[in-house]
Amino acid sequence: MDRAQKQEAIEALKGVFADSGAVVVTHYLGLTVAEMTDLRGRLRKEGAQLQVVKNTLAQKALNGSVGEAGDALFTGPVAIAFGPDPVSAAKVATQYAKDNDKFSVVGGLMGQQVLDQKGVNALATLPSLDQLRGKIIGLLQAPATKVAGVLQAPAGQLARVFNAYATKDAA
C-alpha cells in the first residue's frame, strides 16, 4: 500500500467508526475462507458488515479518540463487524463466536465508549431496532383497538335489543 491508499483506508475507517451504531472488534485466526464467507453472509442478512483491518490504520483512524483502551483492542488478526444498528453486528458476532472457537470477540466501540467482551455480550442480548419498533407500534395500537371495541359495544347491544323486540312482535 502506498501512502495515498493508506490515507484513503484511514478515511474510510473514520467513516465506519463515525457512522456505525457499534463496532465489534474480533479475532479470526484460523478461520477458513468458507467460514469467513458464512459469517459475512450472516452479517449481511442483518444489515451489518465484516471488514478485515490493519491495526495501525485502525488506530490512526481512531486518532486516540477512545484512548489507550480502544487502541489496545487492535492487536493480532483483527476484523471489525459493524452496522447502523448497534445490536445487529454484536448479535451475529457473539453467536458465531459461540459456534466457532477459532473466532472470538475481543471488545467493541460504541461512539466514544470502549466495550469489553462482556459489554458486547450484553449489547447482543438487547432487542434489535426493528423488534423495539414492533413493540412500540403494538403498544400504540392496543389502546386504539380497545377504544373501538368499547365504542362498538353499545351499538351491538342496541341491535340485539331491537332484534329481540322484532322477534317478540313477530311471535
PDB file of N, CA and C in Angstrom, residues 2 4 19 28 46 52 77 149 155 167 170:
ATOM      1  N   ASP A   2       0.591   2.138  -0.880  1.00  0.00           N
ATOM      2  CA  ASP A   2       1.354   3.386  -0.856  1.00  0.00           C
ATOM      3  C   ASP A   2       0.653   4.381   0.066  1.00  0.00           C
ATOM      4  N   ALA A   4      -0.983   7.175  -0.367  1.00  0.00           N
ATOM      5  CA  ALA A   4      -2.313   7.649  -0.753  1.00  0.00           C
ATOM      6  C   ALA A   4      -3.375   6.593  -0.436  1.00  0.00           C
ATOM      7  N   ASP A  19     -20.144   6.451  11.628  1.00  0.00           N
ATOM      8  CA  ASP A  19     -21.500   6.176  11.175  1.00  0.00           C
ATOM      9  C   ASP A  19     -22.126   4.924  11.778  1.00  0.00           C
ATOM     10  N   TYR A  28      -9.922 -13.495  14.189  1.00  0.00           N
ATOM     11  CA  TYR A  28     -10.388 -14.525  13.263  1.00  0.00           C
ATOM     12  C   TYR A  28      -9.307 -15.538  12.921  1.00  0.00           C
ATOM     13  N   GLU A  46     -28.449  -9.281   8.409  1.00  0.00           N
ATOM     14  CA  GLU A  46     -28.857  -8.370   9.477  1.00  0.00           C
ATOM     15  C   GLU A  46     -28.540  -6.914   9.157  1.00  0.00           C
ATOM     16  N   VAL A  52     -11.840  -6.911   7.414  1.00  0.00           N
ATOM     17  CA  VAL A  52     -10.520  -7.150   7.990  1.00  0.00           C
ATOM     18  C   VAL A  52      -9.745  -5.839   7.901  1.00  0.00           C
ATOM     19  N   PRO A  77      -4.679 -10.577  14.517  1.00  0.00           N
ATOM     20  CA  PRO A  77      -5.502 -10.562  13.301  1.00  0.00           C
ATOM     21  C   PRO A  77      -6.914 -10.061  13.614  1.00  0.00           C
ATOM     22  N   GLY A 149     -63.453  -1.210  20.407  1.00  0.00           N
ATOM     23  CA  GLY A 149     -64.310  -2.245  20.977  1.00  0.00           C
ATOM     24  C   GLY A 149     -65.330  -1.679  21.940  1.00  0.00           C
ATOM     25  N   ALA A 155     -73.529  -0.109  20.463  1.00  0.00           N
ATOM     26  CA  ALA A 155     -74.283  -0.272  19.206  1.00  0.00           C
ATOM     27  C   ALA A 155     -74.695  -1.727  19.018  1.00  0.00           C
ATOM     28  N   THR A 167     -88.441  -9.885  17.092  1.00  0.00           N
ATOM     29  CA  THR A 167     -88.841 -11.315  17.144  1.00  0.00           C
ATOM     30  C   THR A 167     -90.018 -11.496  18.111  1.00  0.00           C
ATOM     31  N   ALA A 170     -93.161 -10.400  16.275  1.00  0.00           N
ATOM     32  CA  ALA A 170     -93.490 -11.351  15.222  1.00  0.00           C
ATOM     33  C   ALA A 170     -94.120 -12.603  15.811  1.00  0.00           C
TER      34      ALA A 170
END
